[in-house]
Amino acid sequence: MKRTHYSKDIKPEMNGDTVVINGWVHEIRDFGGLAFLIVRDREGLMQVTMPKKKVPKEVVDKLKGLSRESVVSVTAAVKAEAKAPSGFELIPSCIEVLSLADSPLPLDPTGKVPAELDTRLDARFIDIRSPEVTAVFIIRSNMIKAVRDYLCSQGCLEIATPKIVATATEGGTALFPISYFEREAFLNQSPQLYKQMMMAAGMDRVYEIGPIFRAEEHATRKHLNEATSIDVELSFATHEDAMELLENTIAYVYQYVKDNCEKQLKLLNIDLQVPKTPFKRLKYKEAMDIIKNDPECAELDYGDDLTTQAENYLGQAIGEHYFIVDWPTGIRAFYSQSCDSDPSVCKAFDLMHPRMELSSGAQREHRHDELVMNLEARDLNPESFKFYLDAFRFGMPPHAGWGLGAERLLQTMLNLNNVREAVLFPRDRVRLTP
Amino acid sequence: MKRTHYSKDIKPEMNGDTVVINGWVHEIRDFGGLAFLIVRDREGLMQVTMPKKKVPKEVVDKLKGLSRESVVSVTAAVKAEAKAPSGFELIPSCIEVLSLADSPLPLDPTGKVPAELDTRLDARFIDIRSPEVTAVFIIRSNMIKAVRDYLCSQGCLEIATPKIVATATEGGTALFPISYFEREAFLNQSPQLYKQMMMAAGMDRVYEIGPIFRAEEHATRKHLNEATSIDVELSFATHEDAMELLENTIAYVYQYVKDNCEKQLKLLNIDLQVPKTPFKRLKYKEAMDIIKNDPECAELDYGDDLTTQAENYLGQAIGEHYFIVDWPTGIRAFYSQSCDSDPSVCKAFDLMHPRMELSSGAQREHRHDELVMNLEARDLNPESFKFYLDAFRFGMPPHAGWGLGAERLLQTMLNLNNVREAVLFPRDRVRLTP
């Protein structure tokens, strides 16, 4: 029988209607004359109530041998029942077992037996069944949709750039090599160079949401070797324009999730606060002055990149989303443009959540000769970047953009302990399966 | 000066208004006392008219040394002018040169000098500037948006599955190997196994639009080694349900593009016809009966896969989108479910455009033991698929789905000769740059 309703679509007002539900056996409670079957679908739980004298014998008999987490289809009458968790119960006229689950289960999807993250990830297909984990991925889908809707409303075209590339974006750091027929190639660590070339191509404002690959040997709660990057690049724009679009994107996404994922947020116990725009702009130098108050950051000097400890200290001091701007040129990527008034400072920015960095961006160097000098200053060979540099020789507009980590956005929004909880099948230093 | 308008947003009714436009110098025509500067942005062309006596000298002087394809910002007054191509011309009060283009150009973006596809792809950042090529990628962005909007309206959640995997989806065929730290891994050729695991996870209806990688040594006009796949999987659904969703998606996308990309379609000279649903269902056996009429397909027997010649012949005979159903089990993937009444035939389908195959799908085998038998019948080792098979042991709903090639969808919709024209930076047997 074909499903007529998801759990969320059945209301007490449908008293007397016949419905067909599909789902997993979340729980069976048999009290002799009365049995309850709790059925779970993507949207929630439903209580199937079986007063054994009133329900056909062949339906009651289906309970025998029915294991937890088996898949069933239930045809039932809706009965308004104030005492039931959703205000209704279902009185079955037919139960069809579509897939019988083996036991014991590798994991308990009701969440009553807590499990380590590694155990959960090993049995991810069952772990996701837990309503709290399902909620995370329903929110992720909504979050990505909100990002797209907002960027599209701002005139950005969606693009797809190659993941297999011949050259490293930032010159050899941490790339996974591929055998590409008889040649060596690499997995792209960022769409950076390609989205910039799209500015030369006249695409004007573009975005891409796709996988990026970094062969870094991190083993932290905020790093992944395969992640999803939200990349934006804007022509005829400054880093200020890019920051404005970024903060507005974040605020839009929070509001969208708050409005559209009420049930999931409640399940996760999250009282989502939409961050107020504009976000605070903190100069790198000001940030360093704050960090100096932390004895554990005593060794950090002007010109150093921020350590995790420094990020945490700063985050606690600021307490909300903020930008760090006016970075020392030397510690930013070669494609950042330095300030005209003081070339030792550049037009790069980081968007920070109190817990961690979410995004990096900059006004880009769009002048060919200056870009070549930037490469040389970092001991990178302009010859290896010819395919990219050529795009700056025949009319390249000023442009700016950013890359935002989708998993970190979700992790910080939902206060997830580990970034791996924000990915269906994480890839890290040791994990390559499932 | 900040842009106030794209070309498409300036109307004759704005006569007298001051606007700021940004774009590329598409053409310069200097007739002595009168000069025309045609400026191009993503949305079209604009005519800047300079009667030299009426325009400030410093503005006229900017024309000297201004090369084609340089990037400019022009502040100008709108003047309604029935003779101008868009019904208006712009009288400039300020021209700022933002980026001067070198010459000669590696390619002519006005399209007046035709170029080979390879030459075009080598200088892709200029090739895309041609309004016809820009139009293809504006339509691509709209097409992908339409797919997402439709699938979202049908209750599908967007997911992201790993591109780096330990095992081949279909057992060793044509994979790119990666060095993943000290191990060997592969680029995923399809999200197939992962989206099926999401059915066991209770995600119910999912889709993913992302890169897939195939190390096949094709050199045809319809194959790519890195492509974009639109993948869908539906729980509690049959192959008939999956086909219905697929044909409705295609019809929705055509209608959306027709409604939202009128200007681009006109530029490409496409009179887009929205295909009528339901599409014809042709049994594999019926297809073979038609193909037998083609002397060039004389060697094709029942049980063979269709050759390109056979697809072309069939496509000409049918003349519109159609499904081929009821395939011989032996030539379909192990995860297709065979028919109960005749196990030599399976519940797989292909969606065909008269020019080529667009999509493959099936009702999947959701029964663990039958799936293991399917693997063994194809000499695949169930041990290598343990991470996937486990998901079938603890409650797996019946499910069906499909994968649709985004580039082929665009190629056939816009009647592009070569699939490479549907990708910004194609990857093939010989091309790895730019």
Short mmCIF file of N, CA, C and O in Angstrom, two decimals, chain A residues 172-211:
data_model
loop_
_atom_site.label_atom_id
_atom_site.label_comp_id
_atom_site.label_asym_id
_atom_site.label_seq_id
_atom_site.Cartn_x
_atom_site.Cartn_y
_atom_site.Cartn_z
N GLY A 172 51.23 23.68 -3.79
CA GLY A 172 51.82 22.47 -3.25
C GLY A 172 51.45 22.07 -1.83
O GLY A 172 51.83 20.99 -1.39
N THR A 173 50.70 22.89 -1.13
CA THR A 173 50.38 22.49 0.24
C THR A 173 49.27 21.45 0.25
O THR A 173 48.19 21.67 -0.27
N ALA A 174 49.56 20.32 0.84
CA ALA A 174 48.53 19.40 1.28
C ALA A 174 47.51 19.01 0.22
O ALA A 174 46.32 19.24 0.35
N LEU A 175 48.01 18.40 -0.85
CA LEU A 175 47.13 17.95 -1.92
C LEU A 175 47.08 16.44 -2.00
O LEU A 175 48.09 15.77 -1.78
N PHE A 176 45.93 15.90 -2.37
CA PHE A 176 45.85 14.47 -2.66
C PHE A 176 46.18 14.26 -4.15
O PHE A 176 45.49 14.80 -5.00
N PRO A 177 47.22 13.46 -4.44
CA PRO A 177 47.54 13.19 -5.85
C PRO A 177 46.62 12.10 -6.43
O PRO A 177 46.19 11.20 -5.73
N ILE A 178 46.32 12.24 -7.71
CA ILE A 178 45.49 11.29 -8.46
C ILE A 178 46.29 10.77 -9.64
O ILE A 178 47.05 11.52 -10.24
N SER A 179 46.06 9.51 -10.00
CA SER A 179 46.58 9.04 -11.29
C SER A 179 45.51 9.34 -12.33
O SER A 179 44.45 8.73 -12.33
N TYR A 180 45.81 10.31 -13.19
CA TYR A 180 44.86 10.70 -14.23
C TYR A 180 45.37 10.15 -15.55
O TYR A 180 46.20 10.78 -16.21
N PHE A 181 44.88 8.98 -15.92
CA PHE A 181 45.46 8.25 -17.05
C PHE A 181 46.98 8.17 -16.83
O PHE A 181 47.39 7.80 -15.74
N GLU A 182 47.80 8.57 -17.79
CA GLU A 182 49.23 8.39 -17.54
C GLU A 182 49.88 9.58 -16.83
O GLU A 182 51.08 9.61 -16.64
N ARG A 183 49.06 10.55 -16.40
CA ARG A 183 49.62 11.74 -15.76
C ARG A 183 49.31 11.80 -14.27
O ARG A 183 48.41 11.12 -13.79
N GLU A 184 50.02 12.68 -13.58
CA GLU A 184 49.65 12.96 -12.19
C GLU A 184 48.78 14.20 -12.16
O GLU A 184 49.04 15.17 -12.88
N ALA A 185 47.74 14.16 -11.39
CA ALA A 185 46.89 15.33 -11.20
C ALA A 185 46.59 15.43 -9.71
O ALA A 185 47.13 14.64 -8.91
N PHE A 186 45.75 16.38 -9.33
CA PHE A 186 45.45 16.58 -7.92
C PHE A 186 43.96 16.82 -7.72
O PHE A 186 43.26 17.25 -8.62
N LEU A 187 43.52 16.55 -6.49
CA LEU A 187 42.16 16.95 -6.11
C LEU A 187 42.21 18.41 -5.69
O LEU A 187 43.08 18.80 -4.90
N ASN A 188 41.28 19.19 -6.18
CA ASN A 188 41.34 20.63 -5.92
C ASN A 188 41.05 20.94 -4.46
O ASN A 188 40.11 20.42 -3.86
N GLN A 189 41.89 21.81 -3.89
CA GLN A 189 41.72 22.14 -2.48
C GLN A 189 40.78 23.33 -2.30
O GLN A 189 40.38 23.66 -1.19
N SER A 190 40.41 23.96 -3.41
CA SER A 190 39.52 25.13 -3.37
C SER A 190 39.22 25.57 -4.80
O SER A 190 40.07 25.46 -5.67
N PRO A 191 38.01 26.10 -5.04
CA PRO A 191 37.70 26.60 -6.39
C PRO A 191 38.30 27.99 -6.65
O PRO A 191 37.99 28.60 -7.67
N GLN A 192 39.13 28.48 -5.71
CA GLN A 192 39.65 29.85 -5.76
C GLN A 192 40.07 30.32 -7.16
O GLN A 192 39.54 31.30 -7.68
N LEU A 193 41.02 29.64 -7.77
CA LEU A 193 41.56 30.13 -9.04
C LEU A 193 40.50 30.10 -10.13
O LEU A 193 40.46 30.97 -10.99
N TYR A 194 39.63 29.09 -10.08
CA TYR A 194 38.61 28.95 -11.12
C TYR A 194 37.51 30.00 -10.98
O TYR A 194 37.02 30.54 -11.96
N LYS A 195 37.12 30.28 -9.74
CA LYS A 195 36.06 31.30 -9.61
C LYS A 195 36.62 32.66 -9.97
O LYS A 195 35.90 33.49 -10.55
N GLN A 196 37.90 32.90 -9.73
CA GLN A 196 38.49 34.17 -10.16
C GLN A 196 38.52 34.26 -11.69
O GLN A 196 38.24 35.30 -12.26
N MET A 197 38.85 33.13 -12.35
CA MET A 197 38.84 33.15 -13.82
C MET A 197 37.44 33.45 -14.35
O MET A 197 37.29 34.04 -15.42
N MET A 198 36.43 33.07 -13.60
CA MET A 198 35.06 33.37 -14.02
C MET A 198 34.76 34.87 -13.95
O MET A 198 33.84 35.36 -14.62
N MET A 199 35.55 35.59 -13.17
CA MET A 199 35.41 37.06 -13.16
C MET A 199 35.96 37.62 -14.49
O MET A 199 35.35 38.49 -15.09
N ALA A 200 37.08 37.07 -14.93
CA ALA A 200 37.62 37.47 -16.24
C ALA A 200 36.66 37.08 -17.34
O ALA A 200 36.62 37.71 -18.40
N ALA A 201 35.89 36.02 -17.12
CA ALA A 201 34.96 35.53 -18.14
C ALA A 201 33.68 36.35 -18.19
O ALA A 201 32.83 36.10 -19.04
N GLY A 202 33.54 37.29 -17.27
CA GLY A 202 32.35 38.15 -17.31
C GLY A 202 31.13 37.56 -16.63
O GLY A 202 30.01 38.04 -16.82
N MET A 203 31.32 36.53 -15.83
CA MET A 203 30.17 35.92 -15.14
C MET A 203 29.70 36.79 -13.97
O MET A 203 28.67 36.51 -13.36
N ASP A 204 30.50 37.79 -13.65
CA ASP A 204 30.09 38.89 -12.77
C ASP A 204 29.91 38.55 -11.29
O ASP A 204 30.59 39.12 -10.45
N ARG A 205 28.99 37.69 -10.97
CA ARG A 205 28.80 37.28 -9.58
C ARG A 205 28.49 35.79 -9.62
O ARG A 205 27.54 35.37 -10.28
N VAL A 206 29.28 34.98 -8.95
CA VAL A 206 29.10 33.53 -9.03
C VAL A 206 29.19 32.91 -7.65
O VAL A 206 29.75 33.48 -6.72
N TYR A 207 28.60 31.72 -7.54
CA TYR A 207 28.83 30.93 -6.34
C TYR A 207 28.91 29.45 -6.71
O TYR A 207 28.42 29.04 -7.77
N GLU A 208 29.57 28.71 -5.85
CA GLU A 208 29.64 27.25 -6.02
C GLU A 208 29.57 26.63 -4.64
O GLU A 208 30.20 27.11 -3.70
N ILE A 209 28.78 25.57 -4.52
CA ILE A 209 28.77 24.80 -3.27
C ILE A 209 29.21 23.39 -3.65
O ILE A 209 28.50 22.70 -4.38
N GLY A 210 30.38 23.00 -3.22
CA GLY A 210 30.88 21.70 -3.65
C GLY A 210 32.00 21.20 -2.76
O GLY A 210 32.43 21.89 -1.82
N PRO A 211 32.48 19.97 -3.07
CA PRO A 211 33.51 19.37 -2.22
C PRO A 211 34.88 20.01 -2.44
O PRO A 211 35.23 20.38 -3.56
#
